[in-house]
mmCIF file of C-alpha atoms and ligand atoms in Angstrom:
data_model
loop_
_atom_site.group_PDB
_atom_site.id
_atom_site.type_symbol
_atom_site.label_atom_id
_atom_site.label_comp_id
_atom_site.label_asym_id
_atom_site.label_seq_id
_atom_site.Cartn_x
_atom_site.Cartn_y
_atom_site.Cartn_z
ATOM 1 C CA MET A 30 39.604 53.564 33.225
ATOM 2 C CA ASP A 31 40.386 54.266 29.413
ATOM 3 C CA ASP A 32 42.231 52.299 26.773
ATOM 4 C CA LYS A 33 45.391 53.488 25.711
ATOM 5 C CA PRO A 34 44.451 57.265 24.606
ATOM 6 C CA GLY A 35 42.942 57.700 21.007
ATOM 7 C CA ILE A 36 42.901 53.799 20.289
ATOM 8 C CA PRO A 37 39.495 52.135 20.181
ATOM 9 C CA ARG A 38 39.146 48.712 21.626
ATOM 10 C CA PRO A 39 38.399 46.709 19.082
ATOM 11 C CA SER A 40 41.866 48.054 17.149
ATOM 12 C CA LEU A 41 43.774 47.516 20.589
ATOM 13 C CA SER A 42 42.261 43.729 20.602
ATOM 14 C CA ARG A 43 43.788 43.254 17.278
ATOM 15 C CA LEU A 44 47.443 44.424 18.082
ATOM 16 C CA PRO A 45 48.600 41.040 19.747
ATOM 17 C CA LEU A 46 47.786 39.191 16.285
ATOM 18 C CA TYR A 47 49.983 41.562 14.666
ATOM 19 C CA TYR A 48 52.407 41.056 17.427
ATOM 20 C CA ARG A 49 52.400 37.353 16.905
ATOM 21 C CA PHE A 50 52.656 37.417 13.164
ATOM 22 C CA LEU A 51 55.440 39.599 13.275
ATOM 23 C CA VAL A 52 57.251 37.494 15.831
ATOM 24 C CA ARG A 53 57.045 34.457 13.452
ATOM 25 C CA ALA A 54 58.003 36.905 10.688
ATOM 26 C CA SER A 55 61.214 38.008 12.535
ATOM 27 C CA GLU A 56 61.927 34.462 13.259
ATOM 28 C CA ALA A 57 61.775 33.600 9.911
ATOM 29 C CA GLY A 58 64.342 36.271 8.969
ATOM 30 C CA ARG A 59 62.009 38.542 7.550
ATOM 31 C CA SER A 60 63.059 42.330 7.569
ATOM 32 C CA VAL A 61 59.676 44.065 6.181
ATOM 33 C CA VAL A 62 56.338 42.977 5.731
ATOM 34 C CA SER A 63 53.406 44.467 3.890
ATOM 35 C CA SER A 64 49.999 44.914 5.282
ATOM 36 C CA GLU A 65 48.302 42.653 2.576
ATOM 37 C CA GLU A 66 50.317 39.912 3.725
ATOM 38 C CA MET A 67 49.633 40.312 7.032
ATOM 39 C CA GLY A 68 45.919 40.444 6.147
ATOM 40 C CA GLN A 69 46.102 37.307 4.135
ATOM 41 C CA ALA A 70 47.478 35.525 7.036
ATOM 42 C CA LEU A 71 45.432 36.793 9.697
ATOM 43 C CA ARG A 72 42.148 37.093 7.597
ATOM 44 C CA LEU A 73 41.706 40.566 8.041
ATOM 45 C CA PRO A 74 41.348 43.740 5.614
ATOM 46 C CA ALA A 75 44.737 45.228 4.877
ATOM 47 C CA ALA A 76 42.981 48.539 5.412
ATOM 48 C CA GLN A 77 41.985 47.496 8.657
ATOM 49 C CA ILE A 78 45.532 46.754 9.631
ATOM 50 C CA ARG A 79 47.108 49.898 8.427
ATOM 51 C CA LYS A 80 44.361 51.777 10.399
ATOM 52 C CA ASP A 81 45.051 49.863 13.692
ATOM 53 C CA LEU A 82 48.922 50.226 13.171
ATOM 54 C CA SER A 83 48.367 54.203 12.456
ATOM 55 C CA TYR A 84 47.592 54.420 16.355
ATOM 56 C CA LEU A 85 50.890 53.540 17.114
ATOM 57 C CA ARG A 86 53.049 56.041 15.211
ATOM 58 C CA GLU A 87 53.559 56.572 11.351
ATOM 59 C CA PHE A 88 55.605 53.931 9.657
ATOM 60 C CA GLY A 89 57.759 54.885 6.857
ATOM 61 C CA ARG A 90 56.433 55.617 3.252
ATOM 62 C CA PRO A 91 53.062 54.060 1.986
ATOM 63 C CA GLY A 92 53.639 51.299 -0.064
ATOM 64 C CA VAL A 93 57.325 50.223 0.863
ATOM 65 C CA GLY A 94 55.864 47.605 3.869
ATOM 66 C CA TYR A 95 56.358 47.684 7.371
ATOM 67 C CA PRO A 96 60.047 47.054 8.888
ATOM 68 C CA VAL A 97 59.446 44.322 11.025
ATOM 69 C CA SER A 98 61.846 45.039 13.810
ATOM 70 C CA ASP A 99 60.728 48.804 14.193
ATOM 71 C CA LEU A 100 57.024 47.622 14.415
ATOM 72 C CA LEU A 101 57.573 44.762 16.915
ATOM 73 C CA ALA A 102 59.537 47.240 19.162
ATOM 74 C CA SER A 103 56.730 49.777 18.569
ATOM 75 C CA LEU A 104 53.953 47.166 19.405
ATOM 76 C CA GLU A 105 56.174 46.084 22.589
ATOM 77 C CA GLU A 106 56.307 49.564 23.997
ATOM 78 C CA PHE A 107 52.640 50.652 23.402
ATOM 79 C CA LEU A 108 51.182 47.199 24.740
ATOM 80 C CA GLY A 109 53.903 47.251 27.634
ATOM 81 C CA LEU A 110 55.099 43.920 26.392
ATOM 82 C CA ALA A 111 58.658 44.849 27.538
ATOM 83 C CA ASN A 112 57.636 45.870 31.193
ATOM 84 C CA ASP A 113 57.301 43.268 33.563
ATOM 85 C CA LYS A 114 54.050 42.998 35.176
ATOM 86 C CA GLU A 115 53.318 41.072 38.453
ATOM 87 C CA ALA A 116 49.987 39.592 39.257
ATOM 88 C CA ILE A 117 48.386 37.475 41.876
ATOM 89 C CA VAL A 118 45.784 34.833 41.360
ATOM 90 C CA VAL A 119 42.670 34.700 43.881
ATOM 91 C CA GLY A 120 41.315 31.237 43.755
ATOM 92 C CA ALA A 121 43.897 28.434 43.711
ATOM 93 C CA GLY A 122 41.161 25.928 42.030
ATOM 94 C CA ARG A 123 41.532 24.094 38.887
ATOM 95 C CA LEU A 124 41.624 27.488 36.717
ATOM 96 C CA GLY A 125 43.538 29.305 38.862
ATOM 97 C CA GLN A 126 46.472 26.812 39.353
ATOM 98 C CA ALA A 127 46.435 25.948 35.391
ATOM 99 C CA LEU A 128 47.054 29.797 35.034
ATOM 100 C CA ALA A 129 49.516 30.096 37.407
ATOM 101 C CA SER A 130 51.414 27.115 35.957
ATOM 102 C CA TYR A 131 51.599 28.497 32.275
ATOM 103 C CA PRO A 132 54.511 29.530 30.964
ATOM 104 C CA GLY A 133 53.196 31.243 28.215
ATOM 105 C CA PHE A 134 52.544 34.527 29.599
ATOM 106 C CA ALA A 135 56.267 35.233 30.233
ATOM 107 C CA ALA A 136 56.365 36.236 26.736
ATOM 108 C CA TYR A 137 53.817 38.958 27.509
ATOM 109 C CA GLY A 138 55.860 40.224 30.486
ATOM 110 C CA LEU A 139 53.437 38.902 32.985
ATOM 111 C CA ARG A 140 54.506 37.110 35.952
ATOM 112 C CA ILE A 141 52.215 35.277 38.721
ATOM 113 C CA VAL A 142 54.006 35.820 41.781
ATOM 114 C CA ALA A 143 51.477 34.071 44.460
ATOM 115 C CA LEU A 144 48.028 32.508 44.690
ATOM 116 C CA PHE A 145 45.697 33.076 47.385
ATOM 117 C CA ASP A 146 42.758 30.853 48.546
ATOM 118 C CA CYS A 147 40.404 30.843 51.536
ATOM 119 C CA ASP A 148 40.441 27.059 51.770
ATOM 120 C CA PRO A 149 42.836 26.327 54.692
ATOM 121 C CA ALA A 150 43.706 22.856 53.025
ATOM 122 C CA LYS A 151 45.124 24.412 49.857
ATOM 123 C CA VAL A 152 47.251 27.220 52.116
ATOM 124 C CA GLY A 153 50.635 26.537 52.166
ATOM 125 C CA LEU A 154 50.954 24.409 49.108
ATOM 126 C CA GLU A 155 52.821 25.310 45.953
ATOM 127 C CA VAL A 156 51.915 25.623 42.243
ATOM 128 C CA ALA A 157 54.690 25.917 39.912
ATOM 129 C CA GLY A 158 56.802 27.091 42.576
ATOM 130 C CA ARG A 159 54.462 29.922 43.751
ATOM 131 C CA THR A 160 53.046 29.649 47.496
ATOM 132 C CA ILE A 161 49.196 29.861 48.183
ATOM 133 C CA PHE A 162 48.664 32.250 50.678
ATOM 134 C CA PRO A 163 45.587 32.762 52.781
ATOM 135 C CA MET A 164 43.164 35.610 51.761
ATOM 136 C CA THR A 165 44.352 37.280 55.478
ATOM 137 C CA LYS A 166 47.877 38.028 53.576
ATOM 138 C CA LEU A 167 46.561 39.527 50.148
ATOM 139 C CA ALA A 168 46.760 43.237 51.060
ATOM 140 C CA ASP A 169 50.236 42.947 52.769
ATOM 141 C CA LEU A 170 51.772 41.049 49.697
ATOM 142 C CA VAL A 171 50.054 43.343 47.075
ATOM 143 C CA GLY A 172 50.897 46.558 49.003
ATOM 144 C CA ARG A 173 54.629 45.444 49.509
ATOM 145 C CA LEU A 174 55.279 44.037 45.970
ATOM 146 C CA HIS A 175 53.397 47.015 44.146
ATOM 147 C CA ILE A 176 51.500 44.363 42.216
ATOM 148 C CA GLN A 177 49.245 45.790 39.602
ATOM 149 C CA MET A 178 47.225 42.713 38.365
ATOM 150 C CA GLY A 179 44.806 40.521 39.955
ATOM 151 C CA VAL A 180 43.469 37.315 38.495
ATOM 152 C CA ILE A 181 40.325 36.249 39.696
ATOM 153 C CA THR A 182 39.531 32.623 39.667
ATOM 154 C CA VAL A 183 36.972 31.849 42.204
ATOM 155 C CA PRO A 184 33.468 30.621 41.902
ATOM 156 C CA ALA A 185 31.084 33.224 40.767
ATOM 157 C CA GLN A 186 29.336 33.949 44.084
ATOM 158 C CA ALA A 187 32.824 34.777 45.766
ATOM 159 C CA ALA A 188 33.793 36.854 42.707
ATOM 160 C CA GLN A 189 32.775 40.345 44.095
ATOM 161 C CA ALA A 190 34.294 39.729 47.415
ATOM 162 C CA ALA A 191 37.785 38.851 45.528
ATOM 163 C CA ALA A 192 37.638 41.697 43.503
ATOM 164 C CA ASP A 193 36.751 44.170 46.545
ATOM 165 C CA ALA A 194 39.659 42.474 48.126
ATOM 166 C CA VAL A 195 42.263 43.200 45.304
ATOM 167 C CA VAL A 196 41.026 46.437 44.921
ATOM 168 C CA ALA A 197 41.099 47.435 48.485
ATOM 169 C CA ALA A 198 44.933 46.142 48.284
ATOM 170 C CA GLY A 199 45.466 48.642 45.583
ATOM 171 C CA ILE A 200 45.057 46.524 42.571
ATOM 172 C CA THR A 201 43.790 48.364 39.303
ATOM 173 C CA VAL A 202 43.757 45.686 36.638
ATOM 174 C CA ILE A 203 41.515 42.689 37.168
ATOM 175 C CA TRP A 204 41.355 39.796 34.833
ATOM 176 C CA ASN A 205 38.064 38.123 35.728
ATOM 177 C CA PHE A 206 37.461 34.425 34.966
ATOM 178 C CA ALA A 207 34.260 34.093 37.143
ATOM 179 C CA PRO A 208 30.880 34.374 35.001
ATOM 180 C CA VAL A 209 29.953 37.596 36.687
ATOM 181 C CA GLN A 210 29.759 41.271 35.929
ATOM 182 C CA LEU A 211 32.091 42.863 38.901
ATOM 183 C CA THR A 212 31.316 46.269 40.460
ATOM 184 C CA VAL A 213 34.434 48.376 40.784
ATOM 185 C CA PRO A 214 35.139 51.950 41.403
ATOM 186 C CA GLU A 215 36.278 54.246 38.591
ATOM 187 C CA GLY A 216 39.947 53.976 37.806
ATOM 188 C CA VAL A 217 39.966 50.075 38.142
ATOM 189 C CA TRP A 218 39.856 48.162 34.650
ATOM 190 C CA VAL A 219 38.290 44.628 34.427
ATOM 191 C CA GLU A 220 38.890 42.464 31.499
ATOM 192 C CA ASN A 221 36.099 39.419 31.625
ATOM 193 C CA GLU A 222 37.091 36.208 30.156
ATOM 194 C CA ASP A 223 33.481 34.849 29.992
ATOM 195 C CA LEU A 224 34.737 31.211 28.679
ATOM 196 C CA ALA A 225 30.708 29.983 28.996
ATOM 197 C CA SER A 226 29.574 32.469 26.895
ATOM 198 C CA ARG A 227 32.351 31.984 24.241
ATOM 199 C CA LEU A 228 31.184 28.023 24.766
ATOM 200 C CA ALA A 229 27.458 29.195 23.984
ATOM 201 C CA THR A 230 28.433 30.975 20.669
ATOM 202 C CA LEU A 231 29.986 27.639 19.553
ATOM 203 C CA SER A 232 27.190 25.581 20.520
ATOM 204 C CA TYR A 233 25.009 27.803 18.601
ATOM 205 C CA ARG A 234 27.266 27.564 15.678
ATOM 206 C CA ILE A 235 27.307 23.506 15.982
ATOM 207 C CA VAL A 236 23.654 23.574 16.144
ATOM 208 C CA ARG A 237 23.123 25.821 13.101
ATOM 209 C CA ARG A 238 25.653 23.936 11.006
ATOM 210 C CA GLY A 239 23.379 20.776 11.865
ATOM 211 C CA ARG A 240 20.332 22.254 10.419
ATOM 212 C CA ARG A 241 22.152 23.937 7.653
ATOM 213 C CA THR A 242 21.560 22.532 4.130
ATOM 214 C CA GLY A 243 24.510 23.558 2.305
ATOM 215 C CA THR A 244 25.344 27.289 2.162
ATOM 216 C CA GLU A 245 28.213 28.425 4.689
ATOM 217 C CA GLY A 246 27.808 31.920 6.030
ATOM 218 C CA THR A 247 30.398 34.357 7.481
ATOM 219 C CA GLU A 248 28.204 36.211 10.015
ATOM 220 C CA GLY A 249 29.301 37.011 13.433
ATOM 221 C CA THR A 250 31.595 39.347 15.468
ATOM 222 C CA GLY A 251 34.022 37.357 17.204
ATOM 223 C CA GLY A 252 35.088 34.462 15.244
ATOM 224 C CA THR A 253 36.538 33.513 12.012
ATOM 225 C CA GLU A 254 35.545 30.874 9.628
ATOM 226 C CA GLY A 255 38.232 28.813 8.051
ATOM 227 C CA ALA A 256 41.916 28.660 9.679
ATOM 228 C CA HIS A 257 41.976 30.558 12.694
ATOM 229 C CA ALA A 258 43.716 33.938 12.264
ATOM 230 C CA SER A 259 45.957 33.792 15.232
HETATM 231 P P1 NAD B 26 37.648 25.394 41.396
HETATM 232 O O1 NAD B 26 36.528 25.222 42.505
HETATM 233 O O2 NAD B 26 38.448 24.383 41.113
HETATM 234 O O3 NAD B 26 38.592 26.502 42.400
HETATM 235 C C1 NAD B 26 37.762 27.627 42.683
HETATM 236 C C2 NAD B 26 38.941 28.415 44.186
HETATM 237 O O4 NAD B 26 38.365 29.162 44.902
HETATM 238 C C3 NAD B 26 38.842 26.882 45.394
HETATM 239 O O5 NAD B 26 40.155 26.724 45.492
HETATM 240 C C4 NAD B 26 38.378 27.484 46.491
HETATM 241 O O6 NAD B 26 38.752 27.293 47.413
HETATM 242 C C5 NAD B 26 38.777 29.110 46.043
HETATM 243 N N1 NAD B 26 37.939 30.006 46.938
HETATM 244 C C6 NAD B 26 36.192 29.848 47.168
HETATM 245 N N2 NAD B 26 35.949 30.988 47.499
HETATM 246 C C7 NAD B 26 36.813 32.073 47.808
HETATM 247 C C8 NAD B 26 36.885 33.140 48.423
HETATM 248 N N3 NAD B 26 36.008 33.915 48.857
HETATM 249 N N4 NAD B 26 38.124 33.723 48.432
HETATM 250 C C9 NAD B 26 39.439 32.887 48.002
HETATM 251 N N5 NAD B 26 39.319 31.661 47.529
HETATM 252 C C10 NAD B 26 37.897 31.246 47.181
HETATM 253 O O7 NAD B 26 37.010 26.412 40.524
HETATM 254 P P2 NAD B 26 37.485 26.474 38.987
HETATM 255 O O8 NAD B 26 37.248 25.281 38.029
HETATM 256 O O9 NAD B 26 38.912 26.683 39.031
HETATM 257 O O10 NAD B 26 36.727 27.783 38.509
HETATM 258 C C11 NAD B 26 36.937 29.121 38.959
HETATM 259 C C12 NAD B 26 36.428 29.978 38.309
HETATM 260 O O11 NAD B 26 36.612 30.196 37.063
HETATM 261 C C13 NAD B 26 34.817 30.002 38.250
HETATM 262 O O12 NAD B 26 34.323 31.202 38.733
HETATM 263 C C14 NAD B 26 34.511 29.315 37.046
HETATM 264 O O13 NAD B 26 33.041 29.553 36.623
HETATM 265 C C15 NAD B 26 35.613 30.093 36.062
HETATM 266 N N6 NAD B 26 35.787 29.223 34.918
HETATM 267 C C16 NAD B 26 36.347 27.959 34.980
HETATM 268 C C17 NAD B 26 36.854 26.893 34.113
HETATM 269 C C18 NAD B 26 37.744 25.885 34.070
HETATM 270 O O14 NAD B 26 37.927 25.544 32.965
HETATM 271 N N7 NAD B 26 37.775 25.426 35.367
HETATM 272 C C19 NAD B 26 36.282 27.664 32.701
HETATM 273 C C20 NAD B 26 35.514 28.731 32.647
HETATM 274 C C21 NAD B 26 35.232 29.515 33.853
#
């Protein structure tokens, strides 16, 4: 499945940073912000921000800045943040329960409606008001409620079977936390959240810093040095 037509994946992945910045600007009573100001706050080149935002639509006259409320509304529409999206969690263990209990996803229109697990000792329990169901109920619930997203938080060896189950039930978007590459049919989008490989990157940084004798580098693709951008 493609990203939003026309927008490259790196640009798409930066849009939530702009969104969070604009929410704070709006809360602070700002009506206009410039790409330079956003760039300074987010440690990104202003030209990059203008390019990323040009995928949404044209905004006003160059040099005048972005109207905060218009840009927020465009980002919400473009990213589908205003639409309610319902998800299920497969694997009601430590991570699955933590994600299901996290209230912050509501700001992105995401509502986790149920959890599924193969462990009979967990079935029937509640997590933050959501019931843990047996896997045998997955297809029926997903079909009835037209659930669009499946969050996979089972051990690696069970992840492909979990993905097969959610895809067979009609889910087309998977947020996968298991450290494994899933095979899915065309038309199904998988977003991998590989925390272990991120940790490996941090570990590498720590080791390098220990070996360094003074100079601070800024190489790398995923991280930023200095204050965090988001
Ligand atoms: P966990 O053992 O606490 O939970 C896994 C859950 O999946 C259990 O409740 C188990 O009963 C269930 N399960 C196992 N096989 C299943 C199947 N076939 N169908 C349905 N349910 C099944 O594990 P965890 O710590 O929550 O980690 C879950 C996944 O997330 C793992 O792949 C792990 O590598 C990854 N992960 C976890 C963390 C973390 O902080 N906990 C961090 C990074 C990655």
